[in-house]
PDB file of C-alpha atoms in Angstrom:
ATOM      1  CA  UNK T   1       0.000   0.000   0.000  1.00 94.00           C
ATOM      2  CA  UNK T   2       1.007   3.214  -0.955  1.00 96.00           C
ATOM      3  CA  UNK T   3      -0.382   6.459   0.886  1.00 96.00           C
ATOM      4  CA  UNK T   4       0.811  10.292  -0.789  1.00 97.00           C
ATOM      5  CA  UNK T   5       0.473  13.824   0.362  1.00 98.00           C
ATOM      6  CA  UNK T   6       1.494  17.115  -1.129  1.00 98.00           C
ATOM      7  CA  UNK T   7       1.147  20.853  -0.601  1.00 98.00           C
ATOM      8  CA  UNK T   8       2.802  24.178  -2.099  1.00 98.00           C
ATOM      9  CA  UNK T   9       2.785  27.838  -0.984  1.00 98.00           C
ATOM     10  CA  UNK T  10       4.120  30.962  -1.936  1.00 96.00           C
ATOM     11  CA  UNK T  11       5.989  31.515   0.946  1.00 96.00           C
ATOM     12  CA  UNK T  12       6.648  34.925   3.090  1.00 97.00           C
ATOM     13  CA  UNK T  13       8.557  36.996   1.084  1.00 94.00           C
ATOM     14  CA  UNK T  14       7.127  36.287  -2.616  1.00 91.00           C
ATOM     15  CA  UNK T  15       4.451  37.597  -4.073  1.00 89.00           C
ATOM     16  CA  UNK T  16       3.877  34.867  -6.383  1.00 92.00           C
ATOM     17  CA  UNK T  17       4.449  30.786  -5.862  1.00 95.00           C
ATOM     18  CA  UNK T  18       6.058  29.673  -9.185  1.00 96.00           C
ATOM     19  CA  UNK T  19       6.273  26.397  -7.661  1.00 97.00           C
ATOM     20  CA  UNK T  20       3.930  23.866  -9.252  1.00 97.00           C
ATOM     21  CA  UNK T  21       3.235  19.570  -8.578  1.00 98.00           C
ATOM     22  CA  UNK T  22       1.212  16.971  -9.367  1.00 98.00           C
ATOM     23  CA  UNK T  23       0.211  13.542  -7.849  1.00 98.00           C
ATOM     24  CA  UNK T  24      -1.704  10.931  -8.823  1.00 96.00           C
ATOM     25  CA  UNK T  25      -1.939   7.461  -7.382  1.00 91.00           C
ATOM     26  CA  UNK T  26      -3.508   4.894  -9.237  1.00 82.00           C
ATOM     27  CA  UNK T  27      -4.379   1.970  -6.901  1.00 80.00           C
ATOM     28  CA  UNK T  28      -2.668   1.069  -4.194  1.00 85.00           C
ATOM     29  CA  UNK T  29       0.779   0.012  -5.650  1.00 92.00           C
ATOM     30  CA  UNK T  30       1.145   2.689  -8.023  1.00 96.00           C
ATOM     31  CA  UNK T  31       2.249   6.843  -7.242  1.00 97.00           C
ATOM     32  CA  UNK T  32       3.377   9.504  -9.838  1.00 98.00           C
ATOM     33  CA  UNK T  33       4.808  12.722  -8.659  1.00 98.00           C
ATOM     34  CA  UNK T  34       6.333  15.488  -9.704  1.00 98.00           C
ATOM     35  CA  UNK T  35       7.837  19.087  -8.541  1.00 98.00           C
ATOM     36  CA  UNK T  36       8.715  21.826 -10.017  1.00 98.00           C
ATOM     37  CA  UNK T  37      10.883  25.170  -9.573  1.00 97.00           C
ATOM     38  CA  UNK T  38      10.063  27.964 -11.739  1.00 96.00           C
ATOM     39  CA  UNK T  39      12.758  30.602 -12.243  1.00 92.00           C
ATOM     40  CA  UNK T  40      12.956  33.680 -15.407  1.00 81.00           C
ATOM     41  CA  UNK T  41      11.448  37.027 -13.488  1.00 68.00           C
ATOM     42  CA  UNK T  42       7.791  37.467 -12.231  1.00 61.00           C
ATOM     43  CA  UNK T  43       5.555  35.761 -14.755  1.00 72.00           C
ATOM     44  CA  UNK T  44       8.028  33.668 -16.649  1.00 91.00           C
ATOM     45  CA  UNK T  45       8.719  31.331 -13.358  1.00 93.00           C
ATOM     46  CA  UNK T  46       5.297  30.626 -12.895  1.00 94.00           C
ATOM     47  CA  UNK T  47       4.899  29.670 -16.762  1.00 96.00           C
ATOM     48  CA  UNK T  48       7.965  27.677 -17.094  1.00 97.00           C
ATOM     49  CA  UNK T  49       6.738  25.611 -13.956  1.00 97.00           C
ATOM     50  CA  UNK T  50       3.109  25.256 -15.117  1.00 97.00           C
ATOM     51  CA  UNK T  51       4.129  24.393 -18.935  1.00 97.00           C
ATOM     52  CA  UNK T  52       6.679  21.301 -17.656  1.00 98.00           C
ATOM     53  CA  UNK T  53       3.906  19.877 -15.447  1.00 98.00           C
ATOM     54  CA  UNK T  54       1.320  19.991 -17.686  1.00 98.00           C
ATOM     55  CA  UNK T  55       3.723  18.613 -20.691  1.00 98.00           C
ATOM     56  CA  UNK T  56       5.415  15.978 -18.226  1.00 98.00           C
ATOM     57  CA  UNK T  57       1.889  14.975 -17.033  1.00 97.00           C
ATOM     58  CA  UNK T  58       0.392  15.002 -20.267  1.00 98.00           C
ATOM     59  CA  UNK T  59       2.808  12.188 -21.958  1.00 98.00           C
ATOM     60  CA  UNK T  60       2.630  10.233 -19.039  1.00 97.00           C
ATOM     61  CA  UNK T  61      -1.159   9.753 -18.838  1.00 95.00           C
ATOM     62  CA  UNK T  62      -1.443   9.061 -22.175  1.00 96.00           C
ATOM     63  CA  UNK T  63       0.769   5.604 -21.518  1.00 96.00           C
ATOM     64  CA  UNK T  64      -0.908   2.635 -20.834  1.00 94.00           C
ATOM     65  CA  UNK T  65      -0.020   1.227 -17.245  1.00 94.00           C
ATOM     66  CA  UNK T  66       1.622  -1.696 -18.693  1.00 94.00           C
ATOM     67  CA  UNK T  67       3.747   0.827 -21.015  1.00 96.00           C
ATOM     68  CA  UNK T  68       4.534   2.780 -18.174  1.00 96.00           C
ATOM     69  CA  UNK T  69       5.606  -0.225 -16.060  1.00 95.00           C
ATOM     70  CA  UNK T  70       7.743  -1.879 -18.685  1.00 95.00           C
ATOM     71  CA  UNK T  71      10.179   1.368 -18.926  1.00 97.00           C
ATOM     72  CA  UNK T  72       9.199   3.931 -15.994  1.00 97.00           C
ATOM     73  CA  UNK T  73      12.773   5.532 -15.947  1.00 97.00           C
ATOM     74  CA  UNK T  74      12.885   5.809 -19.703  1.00 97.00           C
ATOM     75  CA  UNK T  75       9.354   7.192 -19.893  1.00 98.00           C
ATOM     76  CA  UNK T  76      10.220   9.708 -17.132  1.00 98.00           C
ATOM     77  CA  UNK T  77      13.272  11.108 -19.529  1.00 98.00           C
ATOM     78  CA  UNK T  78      11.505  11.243 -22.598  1.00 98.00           C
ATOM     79  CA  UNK T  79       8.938  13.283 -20.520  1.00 98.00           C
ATOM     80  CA  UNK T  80      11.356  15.722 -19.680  1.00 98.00           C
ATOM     81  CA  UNK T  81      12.491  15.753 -22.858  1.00 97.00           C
ATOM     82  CA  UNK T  82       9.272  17.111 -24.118  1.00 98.00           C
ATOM     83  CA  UNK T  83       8.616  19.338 -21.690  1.00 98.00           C
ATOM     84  CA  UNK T  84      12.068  21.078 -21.980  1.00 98.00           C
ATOM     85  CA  UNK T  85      11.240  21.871 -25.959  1.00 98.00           C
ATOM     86  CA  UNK T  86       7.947  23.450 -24.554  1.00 97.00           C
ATOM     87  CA  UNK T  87       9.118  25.373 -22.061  1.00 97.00           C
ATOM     88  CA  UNK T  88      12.603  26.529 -24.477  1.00 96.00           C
ATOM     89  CA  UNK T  89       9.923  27.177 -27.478  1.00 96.00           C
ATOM     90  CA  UNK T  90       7.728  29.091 -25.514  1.00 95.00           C
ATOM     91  CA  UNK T  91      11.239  31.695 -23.855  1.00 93.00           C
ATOM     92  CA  UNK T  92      12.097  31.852 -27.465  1.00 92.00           C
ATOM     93  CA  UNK T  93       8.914  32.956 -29.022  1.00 92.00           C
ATOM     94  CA  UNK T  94       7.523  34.760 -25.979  1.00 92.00           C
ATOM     95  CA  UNK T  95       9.838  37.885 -24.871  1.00 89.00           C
ATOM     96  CA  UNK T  96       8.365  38.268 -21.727  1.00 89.00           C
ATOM     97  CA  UNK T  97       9.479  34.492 -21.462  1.00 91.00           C
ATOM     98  CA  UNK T  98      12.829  34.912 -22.399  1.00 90.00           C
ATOM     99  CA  UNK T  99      15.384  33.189 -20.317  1.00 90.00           C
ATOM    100  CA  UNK T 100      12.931  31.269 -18.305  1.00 95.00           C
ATOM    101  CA  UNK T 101      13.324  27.787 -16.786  1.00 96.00           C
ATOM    102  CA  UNK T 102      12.173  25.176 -14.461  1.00 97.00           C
ATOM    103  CA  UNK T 103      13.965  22.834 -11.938  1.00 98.00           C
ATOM    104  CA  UNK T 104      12.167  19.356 -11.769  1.00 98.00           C
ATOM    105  CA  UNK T 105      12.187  16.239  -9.261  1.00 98.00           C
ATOM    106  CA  UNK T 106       9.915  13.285 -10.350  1.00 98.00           C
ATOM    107  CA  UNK T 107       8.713   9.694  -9.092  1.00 98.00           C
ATOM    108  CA  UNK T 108       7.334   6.426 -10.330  1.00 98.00           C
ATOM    109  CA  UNK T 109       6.504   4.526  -7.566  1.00 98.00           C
ATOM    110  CA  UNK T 110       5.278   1.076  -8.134  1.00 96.00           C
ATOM    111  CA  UNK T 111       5.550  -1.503  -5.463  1.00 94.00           C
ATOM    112  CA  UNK T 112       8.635  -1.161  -3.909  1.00 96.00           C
ATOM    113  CA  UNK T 113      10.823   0.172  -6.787  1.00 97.00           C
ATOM    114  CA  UNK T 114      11.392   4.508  -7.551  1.00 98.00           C
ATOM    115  CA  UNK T 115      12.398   5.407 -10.832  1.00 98.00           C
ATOM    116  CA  UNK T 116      13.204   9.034  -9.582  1.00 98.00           C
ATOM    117  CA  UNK T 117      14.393  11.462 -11.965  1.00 98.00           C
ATOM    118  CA  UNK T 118      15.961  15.090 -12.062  1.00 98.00           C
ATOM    119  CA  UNK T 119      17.289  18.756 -13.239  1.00 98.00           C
ATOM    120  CA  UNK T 120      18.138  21.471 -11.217  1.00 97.00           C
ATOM    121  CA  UNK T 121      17.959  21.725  -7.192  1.00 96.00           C
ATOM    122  CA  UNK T 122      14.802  20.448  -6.422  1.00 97.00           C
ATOM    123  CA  UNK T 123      15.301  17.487  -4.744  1.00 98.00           C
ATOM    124  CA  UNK T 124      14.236  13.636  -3.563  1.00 98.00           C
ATOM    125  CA  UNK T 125      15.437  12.373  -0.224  1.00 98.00           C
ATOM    126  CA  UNK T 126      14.636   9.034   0.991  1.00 98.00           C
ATOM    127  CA  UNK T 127      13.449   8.310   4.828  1.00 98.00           C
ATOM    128  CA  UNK T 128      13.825   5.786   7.008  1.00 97.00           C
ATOM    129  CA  UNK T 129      14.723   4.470  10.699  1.00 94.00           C
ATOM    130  CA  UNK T 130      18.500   4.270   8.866  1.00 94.00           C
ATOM    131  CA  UNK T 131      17.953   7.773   8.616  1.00 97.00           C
ATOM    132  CA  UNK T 132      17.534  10.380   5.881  1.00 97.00           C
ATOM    133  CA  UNK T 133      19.387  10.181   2.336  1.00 96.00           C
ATOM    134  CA  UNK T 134      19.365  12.560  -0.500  1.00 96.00           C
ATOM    135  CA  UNK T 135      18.665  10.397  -3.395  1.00 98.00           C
ATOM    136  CA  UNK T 136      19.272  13.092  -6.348  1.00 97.00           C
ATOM    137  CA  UNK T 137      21.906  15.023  -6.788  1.00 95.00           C
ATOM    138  CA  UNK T 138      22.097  19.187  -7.229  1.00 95.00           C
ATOM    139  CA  UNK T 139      22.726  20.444 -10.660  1.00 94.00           C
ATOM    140  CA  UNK T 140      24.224  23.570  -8.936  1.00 88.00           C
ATOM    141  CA  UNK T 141      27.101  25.860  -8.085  1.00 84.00           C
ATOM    142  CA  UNK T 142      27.436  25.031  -4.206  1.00 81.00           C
ATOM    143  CA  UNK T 143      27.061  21.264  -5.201  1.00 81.00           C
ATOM    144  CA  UNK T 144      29.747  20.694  -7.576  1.00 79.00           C
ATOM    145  CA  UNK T 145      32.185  22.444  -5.052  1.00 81.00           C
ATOM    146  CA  UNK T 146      30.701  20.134  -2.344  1.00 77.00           C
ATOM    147  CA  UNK T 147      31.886  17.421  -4.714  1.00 78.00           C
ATOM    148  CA  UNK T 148      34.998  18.676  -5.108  1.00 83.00           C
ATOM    149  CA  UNK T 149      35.557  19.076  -1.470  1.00 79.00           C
ATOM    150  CA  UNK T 150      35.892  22.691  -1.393  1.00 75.00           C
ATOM    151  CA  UNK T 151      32.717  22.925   1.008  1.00 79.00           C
ATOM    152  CA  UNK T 152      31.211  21.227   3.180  1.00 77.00           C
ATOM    153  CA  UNK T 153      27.605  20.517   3.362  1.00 75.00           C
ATOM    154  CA  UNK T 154      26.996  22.934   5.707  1.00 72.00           C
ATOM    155  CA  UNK T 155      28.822  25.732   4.445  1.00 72.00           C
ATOM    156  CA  UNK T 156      26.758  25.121   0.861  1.00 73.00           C
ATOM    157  CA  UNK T 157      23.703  25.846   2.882  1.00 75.00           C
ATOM    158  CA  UNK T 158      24.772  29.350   3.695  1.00 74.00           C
ATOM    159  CA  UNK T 159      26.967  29.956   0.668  1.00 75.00           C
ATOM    160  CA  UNK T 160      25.725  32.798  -1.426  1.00 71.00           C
ATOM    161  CA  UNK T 161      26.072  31.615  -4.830  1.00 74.00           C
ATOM    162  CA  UNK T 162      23.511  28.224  -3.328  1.00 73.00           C
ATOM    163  CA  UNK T 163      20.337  29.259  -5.518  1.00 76.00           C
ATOM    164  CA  UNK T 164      22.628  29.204  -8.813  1.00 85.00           C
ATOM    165  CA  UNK T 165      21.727  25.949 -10.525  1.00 91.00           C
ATOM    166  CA  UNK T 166      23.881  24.904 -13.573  1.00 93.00           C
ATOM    167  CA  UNK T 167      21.067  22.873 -15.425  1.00 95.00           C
ATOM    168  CA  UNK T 168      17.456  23.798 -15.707  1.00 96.00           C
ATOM    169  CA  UNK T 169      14.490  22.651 -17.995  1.00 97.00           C
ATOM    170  CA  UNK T 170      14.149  25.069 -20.952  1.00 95.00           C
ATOM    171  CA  UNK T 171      17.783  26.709 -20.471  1.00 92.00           C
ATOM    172  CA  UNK T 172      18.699  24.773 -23.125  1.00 92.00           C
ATOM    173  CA  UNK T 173      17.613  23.210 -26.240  1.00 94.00           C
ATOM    174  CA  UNK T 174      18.415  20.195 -25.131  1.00 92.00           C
ATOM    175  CA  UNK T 175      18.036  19.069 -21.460  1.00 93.00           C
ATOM    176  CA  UNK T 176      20.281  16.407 -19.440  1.00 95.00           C
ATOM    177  CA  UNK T 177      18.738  14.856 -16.810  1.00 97.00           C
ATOM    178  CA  UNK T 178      19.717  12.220 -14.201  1.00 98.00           C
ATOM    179  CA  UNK T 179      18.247   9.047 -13.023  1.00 98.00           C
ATOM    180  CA  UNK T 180      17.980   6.938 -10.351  1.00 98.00           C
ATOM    181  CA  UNK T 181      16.584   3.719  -9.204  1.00 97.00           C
ATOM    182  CA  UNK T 182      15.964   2.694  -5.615  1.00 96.00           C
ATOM    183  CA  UNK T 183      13.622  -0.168  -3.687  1.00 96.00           C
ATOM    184  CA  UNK T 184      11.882   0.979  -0.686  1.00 97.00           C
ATOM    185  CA  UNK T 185      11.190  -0.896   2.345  1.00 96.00           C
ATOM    186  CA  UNK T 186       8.076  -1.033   4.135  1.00 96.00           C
ATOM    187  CA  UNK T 187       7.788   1.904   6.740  1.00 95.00           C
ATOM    188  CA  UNK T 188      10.092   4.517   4.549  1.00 97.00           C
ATOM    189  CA  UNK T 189       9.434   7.513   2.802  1.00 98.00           C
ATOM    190  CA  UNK T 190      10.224   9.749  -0.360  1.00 98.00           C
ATOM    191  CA  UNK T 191       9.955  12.940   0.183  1.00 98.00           C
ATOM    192  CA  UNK T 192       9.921  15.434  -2.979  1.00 98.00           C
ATOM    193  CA  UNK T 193      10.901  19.388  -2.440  1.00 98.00           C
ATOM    194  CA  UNK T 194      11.586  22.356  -4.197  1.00 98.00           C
ATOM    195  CA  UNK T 195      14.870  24.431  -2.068  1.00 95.00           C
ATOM    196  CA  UNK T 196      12.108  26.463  -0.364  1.00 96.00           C
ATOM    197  CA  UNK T 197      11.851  23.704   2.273  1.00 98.00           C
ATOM    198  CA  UNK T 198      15.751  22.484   1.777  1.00 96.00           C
ATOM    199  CA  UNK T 199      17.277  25.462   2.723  1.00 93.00           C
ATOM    200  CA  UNK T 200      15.035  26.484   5.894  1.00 95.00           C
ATOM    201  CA  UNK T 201      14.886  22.827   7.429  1.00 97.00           C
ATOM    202  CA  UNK T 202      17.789  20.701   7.594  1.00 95.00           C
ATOM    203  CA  UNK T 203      17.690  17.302   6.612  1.00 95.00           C
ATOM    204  CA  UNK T 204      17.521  16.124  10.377  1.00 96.00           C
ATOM    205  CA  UNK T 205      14.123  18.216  11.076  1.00 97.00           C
ATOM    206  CA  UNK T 206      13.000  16.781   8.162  1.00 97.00           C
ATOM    207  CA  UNK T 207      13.702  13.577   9.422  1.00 97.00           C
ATOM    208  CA  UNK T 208      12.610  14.129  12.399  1.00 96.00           C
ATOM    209  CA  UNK T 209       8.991  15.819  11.165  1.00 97.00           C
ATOM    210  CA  UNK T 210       8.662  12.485   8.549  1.00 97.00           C
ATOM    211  CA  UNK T 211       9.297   9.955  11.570  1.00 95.00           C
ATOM    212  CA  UNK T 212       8.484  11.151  14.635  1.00 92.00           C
ATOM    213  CA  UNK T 213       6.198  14.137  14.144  1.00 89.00           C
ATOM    214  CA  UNK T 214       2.339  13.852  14.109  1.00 86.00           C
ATOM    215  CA  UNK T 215       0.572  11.722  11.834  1.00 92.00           C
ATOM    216  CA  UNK T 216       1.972  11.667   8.283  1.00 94.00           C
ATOM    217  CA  UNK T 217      -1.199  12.703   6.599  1.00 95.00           C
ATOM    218  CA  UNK T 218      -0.415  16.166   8.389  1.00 97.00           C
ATOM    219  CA  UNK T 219       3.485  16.282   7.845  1.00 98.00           C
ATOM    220  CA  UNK T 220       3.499  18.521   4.787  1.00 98.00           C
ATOM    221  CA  UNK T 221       1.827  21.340   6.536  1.00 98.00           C
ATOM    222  CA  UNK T 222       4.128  20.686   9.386  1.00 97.00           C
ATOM    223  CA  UNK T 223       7.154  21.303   7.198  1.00 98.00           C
ATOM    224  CA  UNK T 224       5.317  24.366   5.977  1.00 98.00           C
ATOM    225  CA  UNK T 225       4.900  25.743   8.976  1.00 98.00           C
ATOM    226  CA  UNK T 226       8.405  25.217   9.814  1.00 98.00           C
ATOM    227  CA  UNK T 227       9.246  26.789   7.111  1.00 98.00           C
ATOM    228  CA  UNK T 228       6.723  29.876   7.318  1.00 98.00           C
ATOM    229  CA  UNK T 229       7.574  30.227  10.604  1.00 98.00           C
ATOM    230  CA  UNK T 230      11.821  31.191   9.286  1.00 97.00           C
ATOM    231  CA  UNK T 231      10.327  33.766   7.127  1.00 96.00           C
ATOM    232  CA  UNK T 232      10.319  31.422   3.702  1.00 96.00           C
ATOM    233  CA  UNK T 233      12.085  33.536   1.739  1.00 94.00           C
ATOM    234  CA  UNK T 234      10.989  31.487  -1.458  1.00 94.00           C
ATOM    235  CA  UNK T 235       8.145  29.216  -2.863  1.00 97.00           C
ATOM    236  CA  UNK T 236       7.700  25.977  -0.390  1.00 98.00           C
ATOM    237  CA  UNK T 237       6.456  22.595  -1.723  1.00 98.00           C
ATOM    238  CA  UNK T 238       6.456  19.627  -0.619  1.00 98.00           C
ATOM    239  CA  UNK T 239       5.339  15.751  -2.158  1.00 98.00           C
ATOM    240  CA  UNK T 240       5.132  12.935   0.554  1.00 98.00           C
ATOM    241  CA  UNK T 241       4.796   9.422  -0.323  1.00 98.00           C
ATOM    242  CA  UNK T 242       4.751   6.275   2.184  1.00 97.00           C
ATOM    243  CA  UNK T 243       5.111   2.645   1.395  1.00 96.00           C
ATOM    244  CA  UNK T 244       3.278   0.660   4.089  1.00 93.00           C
TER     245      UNK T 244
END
């Protein structure tokens, strides 16, 4: 059995949330999920965002379950594929567009096995009584000197180059993407985020909120809180999924 929960908000100091997700579960075995990051100025964000939901969402439902099953990785890259032509057609033909982008985390959850995919800084972590584990990697400035050992983890949280991202959907005419695979046991979690909840909870509160706060059903809006309660300085949302 698979349960999911997901919420977004603008924040504090926004005016506008160019966040946007989806999730959908179909049955009890089966979750797709998605989150994205809008960036490009005050209206471009929230279009970037919208268009590679809609486009990602849009290829995927027209798959058959037993399509989607037999390749779920490979399906999730061609949809990101697609929606990175939309979203880099629409910045080129739209100037108020121009320049725009969109981070993106995604799941296919069936059973036990993720096919997680992503681009950008929007990330997947996975949660358990081991503990908490960032399953994707940052396309970013901050992270690549993290993997070069030039900072640690902590110092990337308060470095000031950490919202500079060095791969986005629609930056480019041609996106790269990474993928991962993972089985969950029962009891664990994915959690899906843009960086408004990453950089104003640490990866222990989350954690801690996931496994030991209130009921899940409710943990989202904990996190939001949380994060509300720092002053959310950008967009905060947040896709929960638990395999029982």
């Amino acid at each position: 059995m698979i349960y999911a929960w997901g919420i977004t908000d603008r924040g504090v100091v926004r005016s506008q949330n160019q966040d946007s997700y989806y999730l959908k579960s179909a049955g009890d075995d089966l979750v797709i999920a998605l989150v994205c990051d809008g960036m490009g100025g005050a209206r471009a964000g929230n279009v970037a965002s919208t268009l590679a939901v809609e486009t990602t969402v849009t290829y995927l439902e027209g798959l058959s379950r037993e399509a989607l099953l037999q390749a779920p990785g490979e399906h999730l890259a061609q949809a990101a594929l697609l929606a990175n032509e939309v979203v880099y057609y629409r910045a080129e033909q739209d100037s108020e567009c121009r320049g725009m982008g969109t981070t993106m985390v995604a799941v296919i959850l069936s059973g036990q096995k993720a096919h997680i995919l992503n681009i950008g800084d929007s990330r997947a972590y996975l949660l358990g009584e081991e503990g908490v584990r960032k399953v994707t990697r940052d396309h970013s400035v901050v992270e690549d000197l993290v993997h070069r050992g030039e900072l640690t983890p902590e110092e990337a949280r308060i470095h000031p180059q950490k919202n500079l991202i060095t791969r986005a959907l629609g930056a480019e005419p041609e996106a790269r993407t990474d993928l991962y695979e993972l089985e969950l046991k029962a009891g664990e979690f994915l959690l899906l985020c843009s960086d408004g909840l990453s950089n104003t909870l640490t990866d222990q509160e989350l954690l801690y909120e996931v496994l030991y706060g209130e009921a899940p059903e409710s943990c989202c809006q904990r996190m939001l809180e949380i994060a509300l309660s720092r002053g959310a300085p950008d967009n905060v949302t947040a896709v929960l999924i638990q395999l029982v």
